PDB file of C-alpha atoms in Angstrom:
ATOM      1  CA  UNK R   1     -49.423  -1.355  73.512  1.00  0.00           C
ATOM      2  CA  UNK R   2     -49.969  -3.352  70.363  1.00  0.00           C
ATOM      3  CA  UNK R   3     -46.970  -5.353  69.197  1.00  0.00           C
ATOM      4  CA  UNK R   4     -45.177  -4.121  65.999  1.00  0.00           C
ATOM      5  CA  UNK R   5     -46.619  -5.440  62.791  1.00  0.00           C
ATOM      6  CA  UNK R   6     -44.358  -7.917  60.970  1.00  0.00           C
ATOM      7  CA  UNK R   7     -44.327  -8.072  57.200  1.00  0.00           C
ATOM      8  CA  UNK R   8     -44.494 -11.657  55.982  1.00  0.00           C
ATOM      9  CA  UNK R   9     -41.151 -12.810  54.500  1.00  0.00           C
ATOM     10  CA  UNK R  10     -42.590 -13.692  51.105  1.00  0.00           C
ATOM     11  CA  UNK R  11     -44.180 -10.225  50.839  1.00  0.00           C
ATOM     12  CA  UNK R  12     -40.838  -8.624  51.682  1.00  0.00           C
ATOM     13  CA  UNK R  13     -39.081 -10.634  48.964  1.00  0.00           C
ATOM     14  CA  UNK R  14     -41.731  -9.628  46.455  1.00  0.00           C
ATOM     15  CA  UNK R  15     -41.237  -5.973  47.358  1.00  0.00           C
ATOM     16  CA  UNK R  16     -37.456  -6.198  46.932  1.00  0.00           C
ATOM     17  CA  UNK R  17     -37.850  -7.939  43.578  1.00  0.00           C
ATOM     18  CA  UNK R  18     -40.372  -5.317  42.407  1.00  0.00           C
ATOM     19  CA  UNK R  19     -38.147  -2.448  43.491  1.00  0.00           C
ATOM     20  CA  UNK R  20     -35.140  -3.919  41.734  1.00  0.00           C
ATOM     21  CA  UNK R  21     -37.126  -4.490  38.545  1.00  0.00           C
ATOM     22  CA  UNK R  22     -38.559  -0.978  38.628  1.00  0.00           C
ATOM     23  CA  UNK R  23     -35.090   0.445  39.115  1.00  0.00           C
ATOM     24  CA  UNK R  24     -33.832  -1.345  36.036  1.00  0.00           C
ATOM     25  CA  UNK R  25     -36.789  -0.200  33.972  1.00  0.00           C
ATOM     26  CA  UNK R  26     -36.532   3.396  35.116  1.00  0.00           C
ATOM     27  CA  UNK R  27     -32.811   3.525  34.451  1.00  0.00           C
ATOM     28  CA  UNK R  28     -33.231   2.157  30.950  1.00  0.00           C
ATOM     29  CA  UNK R  29     -31.744  -1.232  31.717  1.00  0.00           C
ATOM     30  CA  UNK R  30     -28.143  -2.165  32.090  1.00  0.00           C
ATOM     31  CA  UNK R  31     -27.308  -0.735  28.624  1.00  0.00           C
ATOM     32  CA  UNK R  32     -25.608  -2.476  25.701  1.00  0.00           C
ATOM     33  CA  UNK R  33     -22.396  -4.357  26.340  1.00  0.00           C
ATOM     34  CA  UNK R  34     -19.291  -2.499  25.196  1.00  0.00           C
ATOM     35  CA  UNK R  35     -17.699  -4.385  22.307  1.00  0.00           C
ATOM     36  CA  UNK R  36     -14.047  -5.253  22.658  1.00  0.00           C
ATOM     37  CA  UNK R  37     -11.847  -3.202  20.305  1.00  0.00           C
ATOM     38  CA  UNK R  38     -10.891  -4.994  17.108  1.00  0.00           C
ATOM     39  CA  UNK R  39      -7.318  -6.143  16.726  1.00  0.00           C
ATOM     40  CA  UNK R  40      -5.224  -4.142  14.245  1.00  0.00           C
ATOM     41  CA  UNK R  41      -4.604  -5.629  10.833  1.00  0.00           C
ATOM     42  CA  UNK R  42      -1.509  -7.798  10.570  1.00  0.00           C
ATOM     43  CA  UNK R  43       0.310  -6.032   7.724  1.00  0.00           C
ATOM     44  CA  UNK R  44       3.282  -7.054   5.558  1.00  0.00           C
ATOM     45  CA  UNK R  45       4.968  -4.770   3.002  1.00  0.00           C
ATOM     46  CA  UNK R  46       6.729  -6.217  -0.049  1.00  0.00           C
ATOM     47  CA  UNK R  47       8.307  -4.630  -3.075  1.00  0.00           C
ATOM     48  CA  UNK R  48      10.863  -2.344  -4.638  1.00  0.00           C
ATOM     49  CA  UNK R  49      12.023   1.228  -3.987  1.00  0.00           C
ATOM     50  CA  UNK R  50       8.561   2.662  -4.589  1.00  0.00           C
ATOM     51  CA  UNK R  51       7.328   0.338  -1.847  1.00  0.00           C
ATOM     52  CA  UNK R  52      10.212   1.042   0.548  1.00  0.00           C
ATOM     53  CA  UNK R  53       9.733   4.816   0.542  1.00  0.00           C
ATOM     54  CA  UNK R  54      12.887   5.630  -1.411  1.00  0.00           C
ATOM     55  CA  UNK R  55      12.860   9.327  -2.229  1.00  0.00           C
ATOM     56  CA  UNK R  56      11.358  10.361   1.114  1.00  0.00           C
ATOM     57  CA  UNK R  57      14.617  10.426   3.104  1.00  0.00           C
ATOM     58  CA  UNK R  58      15.617   9.058   6.552  1.00  0.00           C
ATOM     59  CA  UNK R  59      16.711   5.700   5.132  1.00  0.00           C
ATOM     60  CA  UNK R  60      17.367   2.449   6.907  1.00  0.00           C
ATOM     61  CA  UNK R  61      18.552  -0.764   5.253  1.00  0.00           C
ATOM     62  CA  UNK R  62      17.401  -1.408   1.675  1.00  0.00           C
ATOM     63  CA  UNK R  63      16.282   2.192   1.212  1.00  0.00           C
ATOM     64  CA  UNK R  64      13.390   1.826   3.643  1.00  0.00           C
ATOM     65  CA  UNK R  65      11.980   5.102   4.888  1.00  0.00           C
ATOM     66  CA  UNK R  66       9.483   5.620   7.725  1.00  0.00           C
ATOM     67  CA  UNK R  67       7.925   8.259   5.467  1.00  0.00           C
ATOM     68  CA  UNK R  68       6.981   5.718   2.782  1.00  0.00           C
ATOM     69  CA  UNK R  69       3.668   3.877   2.443  1.00  0.00           C
ATOM     70  CA  UNK R  70       4.463   1.092   4.976  1.00  0.00           C
ATOM     71  CA  UNK R  71       5.337   3.624   7.673  1.00  0.00           C
ATOM     72  CA  UNK R  72       2.274   5.737   6.911  1.00  0.00           C
ATOM     73  CA  UNK R  73      -0.059   2.731   7.120  1.00  0.00           C
ATOM     74  CA  UNK R  74       1.629   1.537  10.299  1.00  0.00           C
ATOM     75  CA  UNK R  75       0.855   4.872  11.930  1.00  0.00           C
ATOM     76  CA  UNK R  76      -2.879   4.195  11.617  1.00  0.00           C
ATOM     77  CA  UNK R  77      -4.629   2.572  14.562  1.00  0.00           C
ATOM     78  CA  UNK R  78      -6.222  -0.079  12.340  1.00  0.00           C
ATOM     79  CA  UNK R  79      -2.848  -1.378  11.123  1.00  0.00           C
ATOM     80  CA  UNK R  80       0.199  -3.050  12.641  1.00  0.00           C
ATOM     81  CA  UNK R  81       3.239  -3.505  10.406  1.00  0.00           C
ATOM     82  CA  UNK R  82       4.570  -6.946  11.367  1.00  0.00           C
ATOM     83  CA  UNK R  83       6.985  -7.310   8.455  1.00  0.00           C
ATOM     84  CA  UNK R  84       8.644  -4.835   6.084  1.00  0.00           C
ATOM     85  CA  UNK R  85      10.621  -6.763   3.470  1.00  0.00           C
ATOM     86  CA  UNK R  86      10.735  -3.976   0.876  1.00  0.00           C
ATOM     87  CA  UNK R  87      14.048  -3.241  -0.792  1.00  0.00           C
ATOM     88  CA  UNK R  88      15.189  -0.645  -3.315  1.00  0.00           C
ATOM     89  CA  UNK R  89      16.294  -2.307  -6.535  1.00  0.00           C
ATOM     90  CA  UNK R  90      14.181  -5.433  -5.988  1.00  0.00           C
ATOM     91  CA  UNK R  91      12.940  -7.361  -9.009  1.00  0.00           C
ATOM     92  CA  UNK R  92      10.082  -9.792  -9.511  1.00  0.00           C
ATOM     93  CA  UNK R  93      12.568 -12.602 -10.153  1.00  0.00           C
ATOM     94  CA  UNK R  94      15.689 -13.385  -8.163  1.00  0.00           C
ATOM     95  CA  UNK R  95      18.909 -12.144  -9.757  1.00  0.00           C
ATOM     96  CA  UNK R  96      22.433 -11.785  -8.380  1.00  0.00           C
ATOM     97  CA  UNK R  97      22.955  -8.441  -6.717  1.00  0.00           C
ATOM     98  CA  UNK R  98      22.656  -6.500  -3.506  1.00  0.00           C
ATOM     99  CA  UNK R  99      18.886  -6.033  -3.571  1.00  0.00           C
ATOM    100  CA  UNK R 100      16.598  -8.529  -1.863  1.00  0.00           C
ATOM    101  CA  UNK R 101      14.327  -9.532  -4.741  1.00  0.00           C
ATOM    102  CA  UNK R 102      10.640 -10.335  -4.347  1.00  0.00           C
ATOM    103  CA  UNK R 103      10.889 -14.152  -4.172  1.00  0.00           C
ATOM    104  CA  UNK R 104      13.509 -13.742  -1.441  1.00  0.00           C
ATOM    105  CA  UNK R 105      11.311 -11.246   0.375  1.00  0.00           C
ATOM    106  CA  UNK R 106       8.416 -13.718   0.385  1.00  0.00           C
ATOM    107  CA  UNK R 107      10.665 -16.545   1.614  1.00  0.00           C
ATOM    108  CA  UNK R 108      12.179 -14.441   4.379  1.00  0.00           C
ATOM    109  CA  UNK R 109       8.837 -13.063   5.517  1.00  0.00           C
ATOM    110  CA  UNK R 110       7.418 -16.589   5.698  1.00  0.00           C
ATOM    111  CA  UNK R 111      10.423 -17.864   7.632  1.00  0.00           C
ATOM    112  CA  UNK R 112      10.070 -15.001  10.116  1.00  0.00           C
ATOM    113  CA  UNK R 113       6.397 -15.822  10.631  1.00  0.00           C
ATOM    114  CA  UNK R 114       5.273 -12.416   9.360  1.00  0.00           C
ATOM    115  CA  UNK R 115       3.710 -13.757   6.165  1.00  0.00           C
ATOM    116  CA  UNK R 116       1.252 -16.493   7.066  1.00  0.00           C
ATOM    117  CA  UNK R 117      -2.417 -17.505   6.934  1.00  0.00           C
ATOM    118  CA  UNK R 118      -2.932 -14.995   9.771  1.00  0.00           C
ATOM    119  CA  UNK R 119      -1.768 -12.059   7.618  1.00  0.00           C
ATOM    120  CA  UNK R 120      -4.582  -9.574   6.972  1.00  0.00           C
ATOM    121  CA  UNK R 121      -3.040  -7.013   4.627  1.00  0.00           C
ATOM    122  CA  UNK R 122      -0.184  -6.986   2.106  1.00  0.00           C
ATOM    123  CA  UNK R 123       1.008  -4.115  -0.069  1.00  0.00           C
ATOM    124  CA  UNK R 124       3.313  -4.697  -3.004  1.00  0.00           C
ATOM    125  CA  UNK R 125       4.985  -2.608  -5.694  1.00  0.00           C
ATOM    126  CA  UNK R 126       7.033  -4.557  -8.213  1.00  0.00           C
ATOM    127  CA  UNK R 127       7.863  -4.632 -11.911  1.00  0.00           C
ATOM    128  CA  UNK R 128       9.564  -1.318 -12.577  1.00  0.00           C
ATOM    129  CA  UNK R 129      13.090  -2.673 -12.255  1.00  0.00           C
ATOM    130  CA  UNK R 130      12.235  -5.672 -14.436  1.00  0.00           C
ATOM    131  CA  UNK R 131      10.970  -3.291 -17.133  1.00  0.00           C
ATOM    132  CA  UNK R 132      14.193  -1.265 -16.987  1.00  0.00           C
ATOM    133  CA  UNK R 133      12.462   1.810 -15.540  1.00  0.00           C
ATOM    134  CA  UNK R 134      15.686   3.501 -14.453  1.00  0.00           C
ATOM    135  CA  UNK R 135      17.652   2.647 -17.577  1.00  0.00           C
ATOM    136  CA  UNK R 136      14.926   3.928 -19.879  1.00  0.00           C
ATOM    137  CA  UNK R 137      14.668   7.152 -17.861  1.00  0.00           C
ATOM    138  CA  UNK R 138      18.410   7.628 -18.291  1.00  0.00           C
ATOM    139  CA  UNK R 139      18.155   7.230 -22.063  1.00  0.00           C
ATOM    140  CA  UNK R 140      15.211   9.600 -22.327  1.00  0.00           C
ATOM    141  CA  UNK R 141      17.053  12.182 -20.227  1.00  0.00           C
ATOM    142  CA  UNK R 142      20.232  12.137 -22.316  1.00  0.00           C
ATOM    143  CA  UNK R 143      19.248  11.073 -25.834  1.00  0.00           C
ATOM    144  CA  UNK R 144      17.014  12.577 -28.518  1.00  0.00           C
ATOM    145  CA  UNK R 145      13.319  11.839 -28.306  1.00  0.00           C
ATOM    146  CA  UNK R 146      13.503   9.452 -31.262  1.00  0.00           C
ATOM    147  CA  UNK R 147      15.937   7.252 -29.356  1.00  0.00           C
ATOM    148  CA  UNK R 148      13.822   7.498 -26.203  1.00  0.00           C
ATOM    149  CA  UNK R 149      10.744   6.299 -28.086  1.00  0.00           C
ATOM    150  CA  UNK R 150      12.646   3.437 -29.715  1.00  0.00           C
ATOM    151  CA  UNK R 151      14.025   2.219 -26.388  1.00  0.00           C
ATOM    152  CA  UNK R 152      10.591   2.320 -24.758  1.00  0.00           C
ATOM    153  CA  UNK R 153       9.066   0.365 -27.633  1.00  0.00           C
ATOM    154  CA  UNK R 154      11.831  -2.206 -27.428  1.00  0.00           C
ATOM    155  CA  UNK R 155      11.424  -2.627 -23.667  1.00  0.00           C
ATOM    156  CA  UNK R 156       7.669  -2.961 -23.994  1.00  0.00           C
ATOM    157  CA  UNK R 157       8.034  -5.683 -26.595  1.00  0.00           C
ATOM    158  CA  UNK R 158      10.782  -7.622 -24.854  1.00  0.00           C
ATOM    159  CA  UNK R 159      10.323  -7.089 -21.124  1.00  0.00           C
ATOM    160  CA  UNK R 160       6.601  -6.748 -20.495  1.00  0.00           C
ATOM    161  CA  UNK R 161       5.512 -10.227 -21.662  1.00  0.00           C
ATOM    162  CA  UNK R 162       8.205 -11.785 -19.466  1.00  0.00           C
ATOM    163  CA  UNK R 163       7.202  -9.557 -16.578  1.00  0.00           C
ATOM    164  CA  UNK R 164       3.590 -10.663 -16.909  1.00  0.00           C
ATOM    165  CA  UNK R 165       4.537 -14.323 -16.511  1.00  0.00           C
ATOM    166  CA  UNK R 166       6.844 -13.589 -13.602  1.00  0.00           C
ATOM    167  CA  UNK R 167       4.204 -11.533 -11.810  1.00  0.00           C
ATOM    168  CA  UNK R 168       1.803 -14.443 -12.188  1.00  0.00           C
ATOM    169  CA  UNK R 169       4.279 -16.733 -10.420  1.00  0.00           C
ATOM    170  CA  UNK R 170       5.040 -14.156  -7.720  1.00  0.00           C
ATOM    171  CA  UNK R 171       1.390 -13.458  -6.975  1.00  0.00           C
ATOM    172  CA  UNK R 172       0.696 -17.187  -6.776  1.00  0.00           C
ATOM    173  CA  UNK R 173       3.427 -17.572  -4.159  1.00  0.00           C
ATOM    174  CA  UNK R 174       1.900 -14.730  -2.119  1.00  0.00           C
ATOM    175  CA  UNK R 175      -1.544 -16.324  -2.333  1.00  0.00           C
ATOM    176  CA  UNK R 176      -0.085 -19.593  -1.070  1.00  0.00           C
ATOM    177  CA  UNK R 177       1.730 -17.934   1.812  1.00  0.00           C
ATOM    178  CA  UNK R 178      -1.167 -15.728   2.962  1.00  0.00           C
ATOM    179  CA  UNK R 179      -4.426 -17.083   1.541  1.00  0.00           C
ATOM    180  CA  UNK R 180      -6.632 -14.891   3.717  1.00  0.00           C
ATOM    181  CA  UNK R 181      -4.885 -11.576   3.125  1.00  0.00           C
ATOM    182  CA  UNK R 182      -6.157  -8.584   1.200  1.00  0.00           C
ATOM    183  CA  UNK R 183      -3.367  -7.874  -1.275  1.00  0.00           C
ATOM    184  CA  UNK R 184      -2.984  -4.318  -2.534  1.00  0.00           C
ATOM    185  CA  UNK R 185      -0.828  -3.845  -5.624  1.00  0.00           C
ATOM    186  CA  UNK R 186       0.261  -0.276  -6.346  1.00  0.00           C
ATOM    187  CA  UNK R 187       1.165   0.933  -9.811  1.00  0.00           C
ATOM    188  CA  UNK R 188       3.708   3.609 -10.665  1.00  0.00           C
ATOM    189  CA  UNK R 189       3.145   7.372 -10.961  1.00  0.00           C
ATOM    190  CA  UNK R 190       3.903   9.489 -13.981  1.00  0.00           C
ATOM    191  CA  UNK R 191       7.338  10.951 -13.340  1.00  0.00           C
ATOM    192  CA  UNK R 192       6.804  13.968 -15.608  1.00  0.00           C
ATOM    193  CA  UNK R 193       4.237  16.736 -16.013  1.00  0.00           C
ATOM    194  CA  UNK R 194       4.811  17.976 -19.580  1.00  0.00           C
ATOM    195  CA  UNK R 195       1.644  20.090 -19.427  1.00  0.00           C
ATOM    196  CA  UNK R 196       3.646  22.788 -17.656  1.00  0.00           C
ATOM    197  CA  UNK R 197       5.977  23.127 -20.641  1.00  0.00           C
ATOM    198  CA  UNK R 198       9.104  22.825 -18.494  1.00  0.00           C
ATOM    199  CA  UNK R 199      11.767  20.978 -20.549  1.00  0.00           C
ATOM    200  CA  UNK R 200      13.511  19.116 -17.715  1.00  0.00           C
ATOM    201  CA  UNK R 201      13.906  16.658 -20.577  1.00  0.00           C
ATOM    202  CA  UNK R 202      12.331  17.209 -24.027  1.00  0.00           C
ATOM    203  CA  UNK R 203       8.559  17.506 -23.651  1.00  0.00           C
ATOM    204  CA  UNK R 204       7.956  14.768 -26.207  1.00  0.00           C
ATOM    205  CA  UNK R 205      10.253  12.472 -24.245  1.00  0.00           C
ATOM    206  CA  UNK R 206       8.316  13.235 -21.073  1.00  0.00           C
ATOM    207  CA  UNK R 207       5.087  12.242 -22.800  1.00  0.00           C
ATOM    208  CA  UNK R 208       6.651   9.080 -24.217  1.00  0.00           C
ATOM    209  CA  UNK R 209       8.024   8.019 -20.841  1.00  0.00           C
ATOM    210  CA  UNK R 210       4.648   8.529 -19.171  1.00  0.00           C
ATOM    211  CA  UNK R 211       3.053   6.404 -21.890  1.00  0.00           C
ATOM    212  CA  UNK R 212       5.615   3.689 -21.166  1.00  0.00           C
ATOM    213  CA  UNK R 213       4.633   3.859 -17.492  1.00  0.00           C
ATOM    214  CA  UNK R 214       0.997   3.357 -18.510  1.00  0.00           C
ATOM    215  CA  UNK R 215       1.949   0.229 -20.468  1.00  0.00           C
ATOM    216  CA  UNK R 216       3.813  -1.135 -17.426  1.00  0.00           C
ATOM    217  CA  UNK R 217       0.890  -0.360 -15.132  1.00  0.00           C
ATOM    218  CA  UNK R 218      -1.481  -2.124 -17.505  1.00  0.00           C
ATOM    219  CA  UNK R 219       0.504  -5.376 -17.246  1.00  0.00           C
ATOM    220  CA  UNK R 220       0.636  -5.114 -13.455  1.00  0.00           C
ATOM    221  CA  UNK R 221      -3.095  -4.381 -13.240  1.00  0.00           C
ATOM    222  CA  UNK R 222      -4.010  -7.348 -15.447  1.00  0.00           C
ATOM    223  CA  UNK R 223      -2.078  -9.824 -13.333  1.00  0.00           C
ATOM    224  CA  UNK R 224      -3.219  -8.296 -10.026  1.00  0.00           C
ATOM    225  CA  UNK R 225      -6.868  -8.468 -10.988  1.00  0.00           C
ATOM    226  CA  UNK R 226      -6.457 -11.993 -12.386  1.00  0.00           C
ATOM    227  CA  UNK R 227      -5.396 -13.064  -8.885  1.00  0.00           C
ATOM    228  CA  UNK R 228      -8.194 -11.186  -7.160  1.00  0.00           C
ATOM    229  CA  UNK R 229      -5.856  -8.543  -5.785  1.00  0.00           C
ATOM    230  CA  UNK R 230      -6.718  -4.854  -5.503  1.00  0.00           C
ATOM    231  CA  UNK R 231      -4.822  -2.731  -8.020  1.00  0.00           C
ATOM    232  CA  UNK R 232      -4.310   0.890  -6.971  1.00  0.00           C
ATOM    233  CA  UNK R 233      -3.632   3.374  -9.751  1.00  0.00           C
ATOM    234  CA  UNK R 234      -1.610   6.252  -8.288  1.00  0.00           C
ATOM    235  CA  UNK R 235      -1.366   8.198 -11.572  1.00  0.00           C
ATOM    236  CA  UNK R 236      -4.455  10.369 -10.904  1.00  0.00           C
ATOM    237  CA  UNK R 237      -3.187  11.427  -7.462  1.00  0.00           C
ATOM    238  CA  UNK R 238       0.155  12.507  -8.968  1.00  0.00           C
ATOM    239  CA  UNK R 239      -1.421  14.450 -11.823  1.00  0.00           C
ATOM    240  CA  UNK R 240       0.165  17.890 -11.892  1.00  0.00           C
ATOM    241  CA  UNK R 241       2.952  16.838  -9.533  1.00  0.00           C
ATOM    242  CA  UNK R 242       5.539  15.262 -11.834  1.00  0.00           C
ATOM    243  CA  UNK R 243       8.912  16.726 -12.718  1.00  0.00           C
ATOM    244  CA  UNK R 244       8.356  20.007 -14.536  1.00  0.00           C
ATOM    245  CA  UNK R 245       5.570  20.995 -12.154  1.00  0.00           C
ATOM    246  CA  UNK R 246       6.078  23.904  -9.736  1.00  0.00           C
ATOM    247  CA  UNK R 247       4.833  21.495  -7.046  1.00  0.00           C
ATOM    248  CA  UNK R 248       6.658  18.291  -7.973  1.00  0.00           C
ATOM    249  CA  UNK R 249       6.268  15.191  -5.801  1.00  0.00           C
ATOM    250  CA  UNK R 250       9.111  13.427  -7.620  1.00  0.00           C
ATOM    251  CA  UNK R 251      12.701  13.784  -6.469  1.00  0.00           C
ATOM    252  CA  UNK R 252      15.423  15.226  -8.643  1.00  0.00           C
ATOM    253  CA  UNK R 253      18.672  16.600  -7.253  1.00  0.00           C
ATOM    254  CA  UNK R 254      21.942  16.491  -9.130  1.00  0.00           C
ATOM    255  CA  UNK R 255      23.908  13.426  -8.081  1.00  0.00           C
ATOM    256  CA  UNK R 256      21.266  12.087  -5.673  1.00  0.00           C
ATOM    257  CA  UNK R 257      20.827   8.317  -5.419  1.00  0.00           C
ATOM    258  CA  UNK R 258      17.085   8.537  -4.895  1.00  0.00           C
ATOM    259  CA  UNK R 259      16.198  10.593  -7.961  1.00  0.00           C
ATOM    260  CA  UNK R 260      12.972   9.795  -9.853  1.00  0.00           C
ATOM    261  CA  UNK R 261      11.116   8.559  -6.775  1.00  0.00           C
ATOM    262  CA  UNK R 262       8.234  10.085  -4.843  1.00  0.00           C
ATOM    263  CA  UNK R 263       9.026  12.637  -2.181  1.00  0.00           C
ATOM    264  CA  UNK R 264       7.638  12.334   1.337  1.00  0.00           C
ATOM    265  CA  UNK R 265       4.730  14.476   0.141  1.00  0.00           C
ATOM    266  CA  UNK R 266       4.231  12.119  -2.779  1.00  0.00           C
ATOM    267  CA  UNK R 267       3.810   9.136  -0.478  1.00  0.00           C
ATOM    268  CA  UNK R 268       1.624  11.037   2.007  1.00  0.00           C
ATOM    269  CA  UNK R 269      -0.586  12.888  -0.478  1.00  0.00           C
ATOM    270  CA  UNK R 270      -0.336  10.502  -3.432  1.00  0.00           C
ATOM    271  CA  UNK R 271       0.146   6.877  -2.440  1.00  0.00           C
ATOM    272  CA  UNK R 272      -1.676   6.812   0.874  1.00  0.00           C
ATOM    273  CA  UNK R 273      -4.887   8.541  -0.275  1.00  0.00           C
ATOM    274  CA  UNK R 274      -4.975   6.303  -3.360  1.00  0.00           C
ATOM    275  CA  UNK R 275      -4.733   3.184  -1.200  1.00  0.00           C
ATOM    276  CA  UNK R 276      -7.186   4.519   1.376  1.00  0.00           C
ATOM    277  CA  UNK R 277      -9.794   5.229  -1.292  1.00  0.00           C
ATOM    278  CA  UNK R 278      -9.462   1.691  -2.654  1.00  0.00           C
ATOM    279  CA  UNK R 279      -9.328  -0.245   0.621  1.00  0.00           C
ATOM    280  CA  UNK R 280     -11.462   0.335   3.715  1.00  0.00           C
ATOM    281  CA  UNK R 281      -9.068  -0.557   6.520  1.00  0.00           C
ATOM    282  CA  UNK R 282     -11.741  -0.521   9.229  1.00  0.00           C
ATOM    283  CA  UNK R 283     -13.897  -2.995   7.314  1.00  0.00           C
ATOM    284  CA  UNK R 284     -10.959  -5.406   6.978  1.00  0.00           C
ATOM    285  CA  UNK R 285     -10.561  -5.665  10.744  1.00  0.00           C
ATOM    286  CA  UNK R 286     -11.937  -8.877  12.196  1.00  0.00           C
TER     287      UNK R 286
END
């Protein structure tokens, strides 16, 4: 009987190599490597009652609500809220009182390590209290339209130039603390919808107050854009949803502390979509 034929070792190795290569080719290769998921954006919220979610209910300290803009953004997979310094009543400059004003918020957030060069995203709403938003609303709600218009004109002349300078200083401090962050500055909504003809206050006073809000927003926009920040105008999203509308997104209940603020629906359907359309969160992720 003839002895079994032996395949030379080098031929066997060539065959194994060929088979392995063919297998890879036939299977389409090993396939692309799966990219590691991007880390969520390190997010810090600063500002006044319109930043804290006042008006939406379920309040914690400083009028913070999980139903406000910071809580809504934090619920998105691209975002992680690492610091919420917002406080109802906060002003752009530090003044004696119970509210934690914006300079104090920046200092505290820096000390806690939340606001730093590693911060990716900051939202801020500030300026309404400095412009006497609440006080003017009270006058326009209780006094004749002529008085309402006079008070608004006086506030615009006296308060807005000062506010502009103070916003400049505040924004500079934020730039210094978080030089790599995308800073989103939100304006204020129109509180009234006079087009429905509902005299919650005189219709002319509603129109005058909204015009005063536009003047305030203009000052905030100018300073935000001068610092390279993103200004988000929420007025269009609230159109048709002010007081006087059958579908109002502004709170008003007799004796309530959070009157004249967005409702939970106002933050969810007004503020958040306005921010989302101005800032692509996924593109900001590193």
